[in-house]
Short mmCIF file of C-alpha atoms in Angstrom, two decimals:
data_model
loop_
_atom_site.label_atom_id
_atom_site.label_comp_id
_atom_site.label_asym_id
_atom_site.label_seq_id
_atom_site.Cartn_x
_atom_site.Cartn_y
_atom_site.Cartn_z
CA MET A 1314 0.00 0.00 0.00
CA LYS A 1315 1.31 3.43 -0.93
CA ARG A 1316 2.23 5.85 1.80
CA PHE A 1317 0.12 9.03 2.08
CA VAL A 1318 -0.24 11.84 4.57
CA GLU A 1319 -3.14 10.79 6.76
CA GLY A 1320 -5.78 13.11 8.17
CA THR A 1321 -7.34 12.86 11.61
CA ASP A 1322 -10.49 10.88 12.29
CA ARG A 1323 -13.48 13.22 12.28
CA ARG A 1324 -15.13 11.15 15.03
CA GLN A 1325 -12.12 11.38 17.32
CA THR A 1326 -12.94 13.29 20.48
CA MET A 1327 -10.31 15.46 22.11
CA LEU A 1328 -9.69 15.90 25.80
CA LEU A 1329 -8.96 19.61 25.35
CA PRO A 1330 -10.45 21.41 22.30
CA ASP A 1331 -8.07 23.36 20.05
CA CYS A 1332 -7.85 27.11 20.65
CA VAL A 1333 -9.11 29.07 17.64
CA ASP A 1334 -6.14 31.40 17.97
CA ASP A 1335 -3.82 28.48 17.24
CA TYR A 1336 -5.27 28.18 13.73
CA VAL A 1337 -4.25 31.76 12.77
CA ALA A 1338 -0.49 32.18 12.38
CA GLU A 1339 1.30 35.25 13.65
CA ASP A 1340 2.04 36.38 10.07
CA ASN A 1341 -1.54 35.95 8.86
CA PRO A 1342 -2.86 39.19 7.26
CA VAL A 1343 -6.04 38.86 9.30
CA ARG A 1344 -4.04 39.93 12.37
CA ALA A 1345 -3.12 43.17 10.58
CA VAL A 1346 -6.82 43.82 9.91
CA GLU A 1347 -7.60 43.27 13.58
CA ALA A 1348 -4.82 45.58 14.79
CA PHE A 1349 -5.68 48.37 12.34
CA VAL A 1350 -9.40 48.45 13.14
CA ASP A 1351 -8.87 48.16 16.89
CA ALA A 1352 -6.60 51.22 16.77
CA LEU A 1353 -9.26 53.41 15.07
CA ASP A 1354 -11.49 55.89 16.83
CA LEU A 1355 -14.68 54.78 15.11
CA ALA A 1356 -16.82 57.49 16.69
CA ALA A 1357 -14.49 60.24 15.46
CA LEU A 1358 -14.52 58.74 11.97
CA GLY A 1359 -18.31 58.94 11.92
CA PHE A 1360 -19.44 55.33 12.23
CA ALA A 1361 -23.02 54.91 13.40
CA GLY A 1362 -23.85 52.67 16.35
CA VAL A 1363 -20.58 53.03 18.26
CA VAL A 1364 -22.62 53.89 21.37
CA PRO A 1365 -25.35 51.24 21.72
CA LYS A 1366 -28.97 52.14 22.37
CA ALA A 1367 -30.39 51.40 25.80
CA THR A 1368 -33.39 49.48 24.44
CA GLY A 1369 -34.09 47.03 21.67
CA ARG A 1370 -32.12 44.09 20.35
CA PRO A 1371 -28.31 44.42 20.80
CA ALA A 1372 -26.54 45.39 17.58
CA TYR A 1373 -23.20 44.29 16.17
CA HIS A 1374 -20.33 46.61 16.98
CA PRO A 1375 -19.22 48.65 13.91
CA ALA A 1376 -15.66 47.33 14.41
CA THR A 1377 -16.86 43.77 13.80
CA LEU A 1378 -18.60 44.68 10.53
CA LEU A 1379 -15.68 46.85 9.38
CA LYS A 1380 -13.25 43.99 9.97
CA LEU A 1381 -15.58 41.69 8.05
CA TYR A 1382 -15.66 44.03 5.04
CA ILE A 1383 -11.92 44.71 5.00
CA TYR A 1384 -11.26 40.97 5.13
CA GLY A 1385 -13.81 40.44 2.33
CA TYR A 1386 -12.25 42.98 -0.03
CA LEU A 1387 -8.78 41.75 0.89
CA ASN A 1388 -9.80 38.27 -0.25
CA ARG A 1389 -12.05 39.22 -3.20
CA ILE A 1390 -15.31 38.57 -1.34
CA PRO A 1391 -17.19 41.88 -1.75
CA SER A 1392 -20.71 40.40 -1.78
CA SER A 1393 -22.69 40.66 1.48
CA ARG A 1394 -24.31 37.25 0.87
CA ARG A 1395 -20.95 35.59 0.32
CA LEU A 1396 -19.57 37.30 3.42
CA GLU A 1397 -22.49 35.90 5.41
CA ARG A 1398 -21.58 32.37 4.31
CA GLU A 1399 -17.86 32.88 4.91
CA ALA A 1400 -18.47 34.17 8.43
CA GLN A 1401 -20.11 30.83 9.25
CA ARG A 1402 -17.40 28.54 7.86
CA ASN A 1403 -14.14 30.47 7.31
CA LEU A 1404 -11.73 29.84 10.18
CA GLU A 1405 -9.96 33.18 9.71
CA LEU A 1406 -13.29 35.02 9.92
CA LEU A 1407 -14.33 32.94 12.94
CA TRP A 1408 -11.16 34.24 14.58
CA LEU A 1409 -11.59 37.81 13.35
CA THR A 1410 -15.27 38.23 14.32
CA ARG A 1411 -15.04 36.02 17.43
CA GLN A 1412 -17.49 33.56 15.85
CA LEU A 1413 -20.11 36.20 15.12
CA ALA A 1414 -22.00 35.68 11.86
CA PRO A 1415 -24.19 38.67 10.86
CA ASP A 1416 -26.83 38.16 8.21
CA PHE A 1417 -26.32 39.61 4.72
CA LYS A 1418 -28.83 42.44 5.25
CA THR A 1419 -26.94 43.68 8.32
CA ILE A 1420 -23.66 43.48 6.38
CA ALA A 1421 -25.05 45.30 3.33
CA ASP A 1422 -26.70 48.03 5.44
CA PHE A 1423 -23.41 48.74 7.21
CA ARG A 1424 -21.71 49.57 3.89
CA LYS A 1425 -24.71 51.58 2.73
CA ASP A 1426 -25.10 53.64 5.93
CA ASN A 1427 -21.43 54.35 6.70
CA GLY A 1428 -20.05 55.59 3.39
CA PRO A 1429 -18.29 58.77 4.66
CA ALA A 1430 -16.84 56.89 7.64
CA ILE A 1431 -15.48 54.11 5.40
CA ARG A 1432 -13.85 56.69 3.14
CA ALA A 1433 -12.35 58.34 6.22
CA THR A 1434 -10.98 54.93 7.27
CA CYS A 1435 -9.24 54.65 3.91
CA ARG A 1436 -7.62 58.05 4.49
CA GLN A 1437 -6.65 56.95 8.00
CA PHE A 1438 -4.67 54.05 6.56
CA VAL A 1439 -2.73 56.50 4.37
CA LEU A 1440 -1.81 58.38 7.56
CA LEU A 1441 -0.58 55.08 8.99
CA CYS A 1442 1.59 54.69 5.88
CA ARG A 1443 3.07 58.13 6.62
CA LYS A 1444 3.76 56.97 10.17
CA LEU A 1445 5.64 53.98 8.73
CA GLY A 1446 7.78 56.34 6.63
CA LEU A 1447 6.48 55.03 3.31
CA LEU A 1448 5.41 58.40 1.85
CA THR A 1449 8.59 60.45 2.13
CA ASP A 1450 8.99 61.17 -1.60
CA ALA A 1451 7.20 64.25 -2.91
CA VAL A 1452 6.49 62.79 -6.36
CA VAL A 1453 3.14 61.25 -7.31
CA ALA A 1454 1.46 60.04 -10.49
CA VAL A 1455 -2.21 60.51 -11.28
CA ASP A 1456 -4.38 58.62 -13.74
CA GLY A 1457 -8.00 57.72 -14.40
CA SER A 1458 -9.69 54.56 -15.63
CA LYS A 1459 -13.23 53.60 -16.60
CA PHE A 1460 -14.96 50.99 -14.41
CA LYS A 1461 -18.19 49.24 -15.38
CA ALA A 1462 -21.34 50.04 -13.45
CA VAL A 1463 -24.27 47.73 -12.76
CA ASN A 1464 -26.10 49.52 -15.59
CA ASN A 1465 -26.14 47.59 -18.89
CA ARG A 1466 -25.33 49.44 -22.12
CA ASP A 1467 -28.83 48.70 -23.41
CA LYS A 1468 -30.27 50.52 -20.38
CA ASN A 1469 -28.37 53.73 -21.10
CA PHE A 1470 -29.79 56.32 -23.50
CA THR A 1471 -28.65 59.50 -25.21
CA PRO A 1472 -30.63 61.33 -27.92
CA TYR A 1473 -28.46 59.70 -30.61
CA LYS A 1474 -28.63 56.19 -29.14
CA LEU A 1475 -32.36 56.49 -28.56
CA GLY A 1476 -32.95 57.61 -32.15
CA LYS A 1477 -30.85 54.73 -33.51
CA ARG A 1478 -32.72 52.16 -31.41
CA ILE A 1479 -36.11 53.48 -32.46
CA GLU A 1480 -34.92 53.33 -36.07
CA GLN A 1481 -33.77 49.71 -35.61
CA VAL A 1482 -37.11 48.70 -34.09
CA GLU A 1483 -39.06 50.39 -36.89
CA THR A 1484 -36.89 48.59 -39.46
CA SER A 1485 -37.71 45.28 -37.77
CA ILE A 1486 -41.43 46.16 -37.74
CA ALA A 1487 -41.33 46.86 -41.49
CA ARG A 1488 -39.58 43.54 -42.11
CA TYR A 1489 -42.17 41.60 -40.08
CA LEU A 1490 -45.06 43.39 -41.86
CA ALA A 1491 -43.61 42.35 -45.22
CA ALA A 1492 -43.28 38.75 -43.99
CA MET A 1493 -46.91 38.77 -42.78
CA GLU A 1494 -48.15 40.02 -46.14
CA ALA A 1495 -46.27 37.21 -47.86
CA ALA A 1496 -47.83 34.66 -45.47
CA ASP A 1497 -51.35 36.07 -45.94
CA ARG A 1498 -51.15 35.50 -49.72
CA HIS A 1499 -51.07 31.74 -49.06
CA GLU A 1500 -54.36 31.34 -47.21
CA GLY A 1501 -54.56 27.56 -47.59
CA ASP A 1502 -51.08 26.80 -46.29
CA GLU A 1503 -51.41 25.85 -42.58
CA VAL A 1504 -47.67 26.13 -41.95
CA LEU A 1505 -47.55 29.67 -43.27
CA GLN A 1506 -50.71 30.57 -41.33
CA ALA A 1507 -49.06 29.38 -38.09
CA LYS A 1508 -45.99 31.41 -39.01
CA SER A 1509 -48.23 34.45 -39.55
CA ALA A 1510 -49.63 34.06 -36.00
CA ARG A 1511 -46.13 34.00 -34.57
CA LEU A 1512 -45.21 37.08 -36.59
CA LYS A 1513 -48.21 38.95 -35.17
CA GLU A 1514 -46.99 38.23 -31.63
CA LYS A 1515 -43.48 39.45 -32.45
CA LEU A 1516 -44.90 42.50 -34.18
CA ALA A 1517 -46.98 43.41 -31.13
CA ALA A 1518 -43.91 43.08 -28.90
CA LEU A 1519 -41.86 45.30 -31.23
CA ARG A 1520 -44.56 47.98 -31.31
CA GLU A 1521 -44.72 47.93 -27.52
CA ARG A 1522 -40.93 48.28 -27.36
CA ALA A 1523 -40.97 51.18 -29.82
CA GLN A 1524 -43.58 52.96 -27.71
CA ARG A 1525 -41.50 52.47 -24.55
CA LEU A 1526 -38.50 53.99 -26.33
CA ARG A 1527 -40.57 56.99 -27.50
CA ASP A 1528 -41.80 57.50 -23.93
CA LEU A 1529 -38.18 57.87 -22.82
CA GLU A 1530 -37.49 60.79 -25.18
CA PRO A 1531 -38.79 63.54 -22.82
CA GLN A 1532 -36.74 62.11 -19.92
CA VAL A 1533 -33.56 62.06 -22.01
CA GLN A 1534 -34.11 65.61 -23.22
CA ALA A 1535 -34.81 66.82 -19.67
CA ALA A 1536 -31.61 65.29 -18.21
CA PRO A 1537 -28.84 67.89 -17.56
CA ASP A 1538 -26.37 66.10 -19.85
CA GLN A 1539 -29.12 64.51 -22.00
CA GLN A 1540 -28.20 61.04 -20.79
CA LEU A 1541 -30.44 58.57 -18.98
CA SER A 1542 -29.43 55.35 -17.18
CA LEU A 1543 -32.33 53.24 -16.00
CA THR A 1544 -30.58 50.85 -13.59
CA ASP A 1545 -27.99 53.14 -12.01
CA PRO A 1546 -29.08 56.77 -12.50
CA ASP A 1547 -25.56 58.14 -11.87
CA ALA A 1548 -23.75 55.85 -14.35
CA ARG A 1549 -22.71 57.45 -17.64
CA SER A 1550 -21.71 56.21 -21.06
CA MET A 1551 -17.97 56.76 -21.51
CA ALA A 1552 -15.60 56.23 -24.41
CA THR A 1553 -12.65 53.89 -23.90
CA SER A 1554 -9.35 53.54 -25.72
CA GLY A 1555 -10.69 51.04 -28.28
CA ARG A 1556 -12.13 52.63 -31.40
CA GLY A 1557 -15.92 52.56 -31.45
CA THR A 1558 -16.09 51.02 -27.97
CA GLY A 1559 -17.33 52.32 -24.67
CA ILE A 1560 -18.80 51.32 -21.34
CA VAL A 1561 -21.51 52.56 -19.01
CA GLY A 1562 -19.79 53.21 -15.72
CA TYR A 1563 -17.65 55.59 -13.71
CA ASN A 1564 -14.30 57.30 -14.11
CA VAL A 1565 -12.08 56.37 -11.15
CA GLN A 1566 -9.23 58.78 -10.36
CA ALA A 1567 -6.21 57.57 -8.39
CA VAL A 1568 -2.97 59.18 -7.22
CA ALA A 1569 -0.05 56.89 -6.27
CA ASP A 1570 3.39 57.67 -4.89
CA THR A 1571 6.23 56.77 -7.24
CA ARG A 1572 8.31 54.92 -4.64
CA HIS A 1573 5.97 52.30 -3.14
CA HIS A 1574 2.98 52.69 -5.51
CA LEU A 1575 0.54 53.24 -2.65
CA ILE A 1576 -2.74 54.95 -3.52
CA VAL A 1577 -2.66 58.17 -1.52
CA ALA A 1578 -5.85 59.71 -2.94
CA HIS A 1579 -8.74 58.54 -5.07
CA GLU A 1580 -12.09 59.79 -6.31
CA VAL A 1581 -14.99 58.35 -8.29
CA THR A 1582 -16.60 60.63 -10.89
CA ASN A 1583 -19.13 60.17 -13.66
CA VAL A 1584 -17.36 62.59 -16.01
CA GLY A 1585 -15.92 60.78 -19.01
CA ASN A 1586 -12.64 62.74 -19.27
CA ASP A 1587 -9.79 63.73 -16.93
CA ARG A 1588 -9.21 67.35 -17.99
CA ALA A 1589 -10.74 68.98 -14.88
CA GLN A 1590 -9.28 66.57 -12.30
CA LEU A 1591 -5.62 67.58 -11.99
CA THR A 1592 -5.75 70.26 -9.28
CA ALA A 1593 -8.36 68.51 -7.15
CA MET A 1594 -6.52 65.17 -7.14
CA ALA A 1595 -3.12 66.80 -6.60
CA SER A 1596 -4.49 68.77 -3.63
CA GLN A 1597 -5.89 65.61 -2.06
CA ALA A 1598 -2.56 63.85 -2.55
CA ARG A 1599 -0.61 66.73 -1.00
CA GLU A 1600 -2.83 66.72 2.06
CA ALA A 1601 -2.52 62.94 2.41
CA ILE A 1602 1.26 62.84 2.00
CA GLY A 1603 1.95 66.00 4.00
CA GLN A 1604 4.44 67.37 1.44
CA GLU A 1605 4.00 70.99 0.41
CA ALA A 1606 6.31 70.93 -2.64
CA LEU A 1607 4.61 68.12 -4.55
CA THR A 1608 5.44 67.06 -8.13
CA VAL A 1609 2.46 65.60 -9.99
CA ILE A 1610 2.94 63.53 -13.16
CA ALA A 1611 -0.05 62.95 -15.46
CA ASP A 1612 -0.70 61.92 -19.05
CA ARG A 1613 -2.04 64.05 -21.94
CA GLY A 1614 -5.64 63.48 -20.89
CA TYR A 1615 -5.08 65.89 -17.99
CA PHE A 1616 -3.73 68.73 -20.11
CA ASP A 1617 -5.81 71.83 -19.49
CA GLY A 1618 -4.20 75.25 -19.30
CA GLU A 1619 -6.35 76.59 -16.48
CA GLU A 1620 -5.90 73.42 -14.41
CA ILE A 1621 -2.12 73.57 -14.82
CA VAL A 1622 -1.99 77.25 -13.84
CA SER A 1623 -4.23 76.54 -10.84
CA CYS A 1624 -2.01 73.64 -9.80
CA GLU A 1625 1.11 75.80 -9.95
CA ALA A 1626 -0.62 78.64 -8.10
CA ALA A 1627 -1.35 76.18 -5.28
CA GLY A 1628 2.38 75.50 -4.92
CA MET A 1629 2.54 72.17 -6.76
CA THR A 1630 4.62 71.26 -9.82
CA PRO A 1631 2.68 69.55 -12.62
CA LEU A 1632 4.30 67.52 -15.41
CA VAL A 1633 1.72 67.01 -18.15
CA PRO A 1634 2.68 66.60 -21.84
CA LYS A 1635 0.76 68.68 -24.33
CA PRO A 1636 -1.37 66.74 -26.83
CA MET A 1637 -0.47 67.25 -30.48
CA THR A 1638 -3.71 68.58 -31.97
CA SER A 1639 -2.26 70.96 -34.56
CA GLY A 1640 -4.08 70.73 -37.88
CA ALA A 1641 -1.14 72.37 -39.64
CA LYS A 1642 1.26 69.72 -38.34
CA ALA A 1643 -1.12 66.98 -39.46
CA ASP A 1644 -1.12 68.48 -42.97
CA GLY A 1645 2.70 68.55 -43.05
CA ARG A 1646 3.11 72.26 -42.33
CA PHE A 1647 4.85 74.05 -39.47
CA GLY A 1648 3.12 73.76 -36.12
CA LYS A 1649 3.04 76.29 -33.31
CA GLN A 1650 5.98 74.52 -31.63
CA ASP A 1651 8.15 75.53 -34.60
CA PHE A 1652 7.70 79.21 -33.67
CA VAL A 1653 10.05 80.44 -30.92
CA TYR A 1654 8.74 82.92 -28.35
CA LEU A 1655 11.10 85.80 -27.49
CA PRO A 1656 10.07 87.02 -24.01
CA GLU A 1657 12.35 90.09 -24.06
CA GLN A 1658 10.65 91.40 -27.20
CA ASP A 1659 7.21 89.86 -26.57
CA ALA A 1660 7.38 88.47 -30.10
CA TYR A 1661 7.78 85.20 -32.00
CA ARG A 1662 10.51 84.12 -34.41
CA CYS A 1663 9.09 82.13 -37.30
CA PRO A 1664 10.91 79.22 -39.08
CA ALA A 1665 12.05 81.67 -41.77
CA GLY A 1666 13.78 83.84 -39.13
CA GLU A 1667 11.31 86.75 -39.28
CA THR A 1668 10.03 88.45 -36.13
CA MET A 1669 6.26 88.23 -35.54
CA LYS A 1670 5.21 91.13 -33.33
CA TRP A 1671 2.14 91.52 -31.14
CA TRP A 1672 -0.83 93.27 -32.73
CA PHE A 1673 -3.88 92.98 -30.45
CA ASN A 1674 -5.60 91.04 -27.63
CA ARG A 1675 -9.02 89.44 -27.54
CA ILE A 1676 -11.17 87.53 -25.03
CA ASP A 1677 -12.47 84.17 -26.27
CA GLU A 1678 -15.79 82.53 -25.39
CA ASN A 1679 -14.22 80.90 -22.31
CA GLY A 1680 -12.98 84.20 -20.92
CA LYS A 1681 -9.31 83.64 -21.80
CA LEU A 1682 -7.13 86.57 -22.81
CA LEU A 1683 -5.42 85.71 -26.13
CA ARG A 1684 -2.59 87.70 -27.71
CA HIS A 1685 -2.21 87.68 -31.53
CA TYR A 1686 1.14 87.85 -33.36
CA TRP A 1687 2.06 87.98 -37.04
CA THR A 1688 4.42 89.57 -39.55
CA THR A 1689 3.59 91.46 -42.74
CA LYS A 1690 6.41 89.70 -44.64
CA CYS A 1691 4.50 86.43 -45.11
CA PRO A 1692 3.36 87.09 -48.74
CA GLY A 1693 6.97 87.22 -50.01
CA CYS A 1694 8.30 84.35 -47.85
CA ALA A 1695 10.11 81.54 -49.72
CA ILE A 1696 8.73 78.82 -47.44
CA LYS A 1697 5.19 80.15 -47.10
CA ALA A 1698 3.76 76.96 -48.65
CA GLN A 1699 5.18 74.99 -45.73
CA CYS A 1700 3.64 77.41 -43.24
CA THR A 1701 0.11 78.46 -44.19
CA PRO A 1702 -2.33 78.51 -47.15
CA ALA A 1703 -3.74 81.81 -45.86
CA LYS A 1704 -2.47 85.29 -46.66
CA MET A 1705 -0.31 85.32 -43.51
CA ARG A 1706 0.41 83.06 -40.55
CA ARG A 1707 -0.88 84.14 -37.16
CA VAL A 1708 0.22 82.78 -33.79
CA VAL A 1709 -2.11 83.04 -30.80
CA ARG A 1710 -0.66 83.05 -27.28
CA TRP A 1711 -2.60 82.66 -24.03
CA GLU A 1712 -1.69 85.18 -21.32
CA HIS A 1713 -0.52 82.34 -19.01
CA GLU A 1714 1.27 80.35 -21.69
CA GLY A 1715 4.59 81.06 -19.99
CA VAL A 1716 3.52 78.60 -17.28
CA LEU A 1717 2.95 75.93 -19.94
CA ASP A 1718 6.30 76.68 -21.58
CA ALA A 1719 8.09 76.32 -18.22
CA MET A 1720 6.36 72.98 -17.67
CA GLN A 1721 7.46 71.78 -21.10
CA ARG A 1722 11.07 72.67 -20.26
CA ARG A 1723 10.80 70.60 -17.08
CA LEU A 1724 9.47 67.70 -19.10
CA ASP A 1725 12.35 68.00 -21.57
CA GLN A 1726 14.75 67.72 -18.63
CA ARG A 1727 12.97 64.56 -17.41
CA PRO A 1728 12.55 62.31 -20.46
CA ASP A 1729 11.67 59.32 -18.25
CA ALA A 1730 8.73 61.09 -16.53
CA MET A 1731 6.02 59.37 -18.59
CA ARG A 1732 7.66 55.98 -18.16
CA GLU A 1733 7.72 56.59 -14.42
CA ARG A 1734 4.04 57.51 -14.50
CA ARG A 1735 3.08 54.33 -16.37
CA ARG A 1736 4.91 51.96 -14.06
CA THR A 1737 3.54 53.76 -11.00
CA VAL A 1738 -0.16 54.14 -11.56
CA GLU A 1739 -1.35 52.13 -14.56
CA HIS A 1740 -0.79 48.64 -13.15
CA LEU A 1741 -2.88 49.32 -10.05
CA PHE A 1742 -6.03 49.77 -12.17
CA GLY A 1743 -5.43 46.39 -13.78
CA THR A 1744 -4.99 44.86 -10.33
CA LEU A 1745 -8.19 46.42 -8.99
CA LYS A 1746 -10.23 45.34 -12.02
CA ALA A 1747 -8.90 41.79 -11.74
CA TRP A 1748 -9.94 41.70 -8.07
CA MET A 1749 -13.38 43.14 -8.84
CA GLY A 1750 -14.11 40.74 -11.71
CA ALA A 1751 -15.94 41.34 -14.97
CA THR A 1752 -18.86 43.23 -13.42
CA HIS A 1753 -16.59 45.65 -11.49
CA PHE A 1754 -18.95 47.64 -9.23
CA LEU A 1755 -21.72 45.87 -7.32
CA THR A 1756 -23.46 48.94 -5.87
CA LYS A 1757 -25.45 51.73 -7.51
CA THR A 1758 -25.29 55.55 -7.44
CA LEU A 1759 -22.17 57.67 -7.19
CA LYS A 1760 -22.19 57.85 -3.38
CA ARG A 1761 -22.30 54.09 -2.82
CA VAL A 1762 -19.89 53.34 -5.65
CA GLY A 1763 -17.45 55.74 -3.98
CA THR A 1764 -17.75 53.75 -0.74
CA GLU A 1765 -17.12 50.49 -2.58
CA MET A 1766 -14.05 51.96 -4.27
CA SER A 1767 -12.68 53.11 -0.91
CA LEU A 1768 -12.86 49.54 0.39
CA GLN A 1769 -11.04 48.30 -2.71
CA VAL A 1770 -8.33 50.95 -2.31
CA LEU A 1771 -7.97 50.16 1.40
CA ALA A 1772 -7.51 46.46 0.60
CA TYR A 1773 -4.98 47.29 -2.14
CA ASN A 1774 -2.93 49.53 0.18
CA LEU A 1775 -3.12 46.96 2.96
CA LYS A 1776 -1.66 44.28 0.70
CA ARG A 1777 1.08 46.64 -0.48
CA VAL A 1778 2.14 47.55 3.05
CA ILE A 1779 2.13 43.89 4.15
CA ALA A 1780 4.38 43.09 1.19
CA ILE A 1781 6.74 45.92 2.17
CA LYS A 1782 6.74 45.79 5.99
CA GLY A 1783 5.25 42.39 6.78
CA VAL A 1784 2.30 41.65 9.04
CA GLU A 1785 4.34 42.07 12.21
CA GLY A 1786 5.60 45.50 11.14
CA LEU A 1787 2.10 46.70 10.27
CA VAL A 1788 0.62 45.33 13.51
CA ALA A 1789 3.34 47.04 15.57
CA ALA A 1790 2.77 50.39 13.79
CA ALA A 1791 -1.01 50.18 14.27
CA ARG A 1792 -0.68 49.48 17.99
CA ALA A 1793 2.02 52.09 18.62
#
């Protein structure tokens, strides 16, 4: 008989039962969860139910439910029903909750009712990272990524999408009407008569669907952004990097430090672009890290002149490359970057060596002050064909463009800045999406989705710190 490792007999009684604590090793991450939550002032963070009521059925302590959720997100168990089952059979959870097993409704209500407190807990862990000396570098990278909402694409409507769907339904109705007419011409054929009955049922269903779509038109037109989501009212249709693709979901912003790749600030928005997020996210990161002179690296999606000026005015240093949107460059002619600004003269030098002086200012529709430059020597220029098809080439300069020029010089001195940004912040979105699965968010509305994202970020940071400092180091810091 072959030799195998033998298990114990299930019917064997023991003189002294095993201690539950013996089943959880000293380096088990669940001990870090316990130490972190026990060190929190839950009342100050805003958790409800910290002081129990004098009457009624006793409630679960918020610390127990918070530990349960952190453990769940740490182990990819975000569902309240799955957490209910795990609390009854998972030995680590039996240790963590002291053999308490709340029902799924109690678990779900805790996440729903304590959103601001859970987000504050996530920020509190960042402060613990500062205490551990993990956030000493004053360089961060910011990025955004689209996460799927509960709302299906077919349950999201814009005026264009609604018109296209009504058109598709009407095309189907016309096709079924033609098929019914063909069937009616063969009155004696029983097979075709049965087919005609089925077509009438399908036709009635299509007409009902078309009417439902038409009833949605006033709601879509009345929406502030002319977009309607039926399942999750806050979810929005957003374009993704693939051509002709998109998702209905949320835009998650995250700021990570470049040394340990910890998420120091995050935000969930339902705006499909990143252009207005730079200053707000950088300010959150600066407050979390505690560094006044903060350098913020972002990709081209964050390039917005007013945001960059605002960021610099707040004392931070942005590094954002300018997107190449010049139509002249695309047509093979000189772009604006080929014209050199001469600050002493307040003029430009064109590729032909001529000086383009300032002529007048104007205020555009966004309230920006724009300065216009050109030279009268364009008509006789030998390389005019490479410059402009118009009578003369004009260069427009924003009043704060010197800030953008200074930022570009900093970028030229740091050619590895974008590579550093990619390896810092992009991988964490892939990690979070892998943990969350194909459906991504489980909750609805912007407020609750923000709470869910905070739990995901807390679990991500917790894993990172355990990998860096170990469970014992994290437990010691939490208890200190």
